[in-house]
């Protein structure tokens, strides 16, 4: 009988708030984009990258439980996601490593949250 000692991978959401990159001068945005894409390529090469993207600023709609559609974002929300990455790693420390790389490339802090596993979602 063999025992698998591999630590199961967990998925993490790494995100930043809308407006977190407002301090970056427009002329610097291409170099920020390239730095972010470099980290993305490295995460892919490491086999941890699942998906990521930016989110259009304030272009949301809210669909209520009764199907009513209104302009978003939700009024109670203090922060709106401006972009995110989903990675799959073996520990929170590994997620922090990648979040630090993304934070440096994007020049803004990143929030790290573990994604709850739901076998129905795969």
Protein backbone atom coordinates (compact mmCIF):
# COMPACT_ATOMS: atom_id res chain seq x y z
CA UNK A 1 0.00 0.00 0.00
CA UNK A 2 1.35 3.42 -0.92
CA UNK A 3 0.61 6.60 0.93
CA UNK A 4 0.38 9.85 -0.98
CA UNK A 5 2.19 12.49 1.10
CA UNK A 6 1.46 15.29 -1.35
CA UNK A 7 -0.34 18.23 0.25
CA UNK A 8 -3.67 18.81 -1.53
CA UNK A 9 -3.81 22.03 -3.49
CA UNK A 10 -6.13 24.84 -2.47
CA UNK A 11 -7.45 27.60 -4.67
CA UNK A 12 -7.06 31.22 -3.67
CA UNK A 13 -8.59 34.43 -4.92
CA UNK A 14 -6.05 37.25 -5.08
CA UNK A 15 -7.77 40.57 -5.74
CA UNK A 16 -7.49 44.33 -5.53
CA UNK A 17 -10.10 47.04 -5.14
CA UNK A 18 -11.31 49.23 -7.98
CA UNK A 19 -9.30 52.43 -7.88
CA UNK A 20 -6.24 50.83 -6.25
CA UNK A 21 -4.18 51.58 -9.33
CA UNK A 22 -5.37 55.19 -9.73
CA UNK A 23 -2.04 56.48 -8.39
CA UNK A 24 -0.17 55.10 -11.40
CA UNK A 25 0.53 57.71 -14.10
CA UNK A 26 -1.05 56.82 -17.45
CA UNK A 27 2.35 56.70 -19.15
CA UNK A 28 3.43 53.95 -16.70
CA UNK A 29 0.46 51.66 -17.39
CA UNK A 30 2.15 49.75 -20.26
CA UNK A 31 5.13 48.85 -18.03
CA UNK A 32 2.76 47.86 -15.20
CA UNK A 33 0.86 45.65 -17.64
CA UNK A 34 4.06 44.00 -18.82
CA UNK A 35 5.20 43.42 -15.22
CA UNK A 36 1.83 41.85 -14.40
CA UNK A 37 1.97 39.65 -17.52
CA UNK A 38 5.49 38.53 -16.54
CA UNK A 39 4.18 37.30 -13.17
CA UNK A 40 1.22 35.65 -14.95
CA UNK A 41 3.61 33.79 -17.29
CA UNK A 42 5.74 32.69 -14.33
CA UNK A 43 2.65 31.46 -12.44
CA UNK A 44 1.57 29.51 -15.54
CA UNK A 45 5.05 28.00 -15.86
CA UNK A 46 4.90 27.02 -12.17
CA UNK A 47 1.55 25.32 -12.79
CA UNK A 48 -0.38 27.44 -10.25
CA UNK A 49 -2.31 29.79 -12.55
CA UNK A 50 -6.05 29.12 -13.01
CA UNK A 51 -7.51 32.42 -14.26
CA UNK A 52 -7.36 36.17 -13.80
CA UNK A 53 -8.50 39.47 -15.27
CA UNK A 54 -9.33 43.09 -14.65
CA UNK A 55 -12.93 44.16 -14.10
CA UNK A 56 -14.51 47.14 -15.90
CA UNK A 57 -14.98 50.01 -13.50
CA UNK A 58 -18.52 50.30 -12.16
CA UNK A 59 -20.05 48.48 -15.10
CA UNK A 60 -22.18 46.17 -12.98
CA UNK A 61 -25.86 45.44 -12.70
CA UNK A 62 -27.62 43.86 -9.75
CA UNK A 63 -30.05 41.01 -10.33
CA UNK A 64 -32.32 40.61 -7.28
CA UNK A 65 -33.83 37.35 -6.08
CA UNK A 66 -37.09 38.27 -7.85
CA UNK A 67 -35.25 38.91 -11.14
CA UNK A 68 -35.41 42.72 -10.92
CA UNK A 69 -32.37 44.34 -12.56
CA UNK A 70 -30.90 47.62 -11.31
CA UNK A 71 -27.67 49.52 -11.89
CA UNK A 72 -24.83 48.47 -9.60
CA UNK A 73 -22.75 48.27 -7.61
CA UNK A 74 -24.59 47.27 -4.43
CA UNK A 75 -24.90 50.46 -2.35
CA UNK A 76 -23.71 48.84 0.89
CA UNK A 77 -20.49 47.72 -0.77
CA UNK A 78 -17.54 49.82 0.32
CA UNK A 79 -15.10 48.24 -2.12
CA UNK A 80 -15.56 46.89 -5.62
CA UNK A 81 -13.15 44.38 -7.15
CA UNK A 82 -10.95 45.97 -9.80
CA UNK A 83 -9.14 42.79 -10.81
CA UNK A 84 -8.43 39.29 -9.62
CA UNK A 85 -6.39 36.14 -10.07
CA UNK A 86 -7.22 32.59 -9.10
CA UNK A 87 -4.33 30.31 -8.30
CA UNK A 88 -4.00 26.76 -7.02
CA UNK A 89 -1.21 26.15 -4.51
CA UNK A 90 -0.51 23.87 -1.56
CA UNK A 91 -0.53 26.50 1.20
CA UNK A 92 -1.62 29.99 2.22
CA UNK A 93 2.08 30.88 2.39
CA UNK A 94 2.41 29.98 -1.31
CA UNK A 95 -0.64 32.14 -2.05
CA UNK A 96 1.02 35.00 -0.18
CA UNK A 97 4.18 34.53 -2.25
CA UNK A 98 2.22 34.94 -5.49
CA UNK A 99 0.14 37.80 -4.08
CA UNK A 100 3.35 39.64 -3.21
CA UNK A 101 4.62 39.17 -6.77
CA UNK A 102 1.32 40.46 -8.17
CA UNK A 103 1.27 43.40 -5.72
CA UNK A 104 4.75 44.46 -6.79
CA UNK A 105 3.89 44.17 -10.48
CA UNK A 106 0.54 45.99 -10.20
CA UNK A 107 1.83 48.52 -7.66
CA UNK A 108 -1.10 47.96 -5.32
CA UNK A 109 -1.95 45.78 -2.33
CA UNK A 110 -3.68 42.45 -2.92
CA UNK A 111 -6.27 40.65 -0.80
CA UNK A 112 -5.88 36.87 -0.45
CA UNK A 113 -8.90 34.65 0.26
CA UNK A 114 -9.19 30.88 0.11
CA UNK A 115 -11.89 29.63 -2.24
CA UNK A 116 -14.21 27.11 -0.64
CA UNK A 117 -14.17 23.74 -2.41
CA UNK A 118 -17.43 22.66 -3.97
CA UNK A 119 -17.18 19.43 -6.01
CA UNK A 120 -20.35 20.41 -7.92
CA UNK A 121 -18.55 23.45 -9.36
CA UNK A 122 -15.95 21.45 -11.30
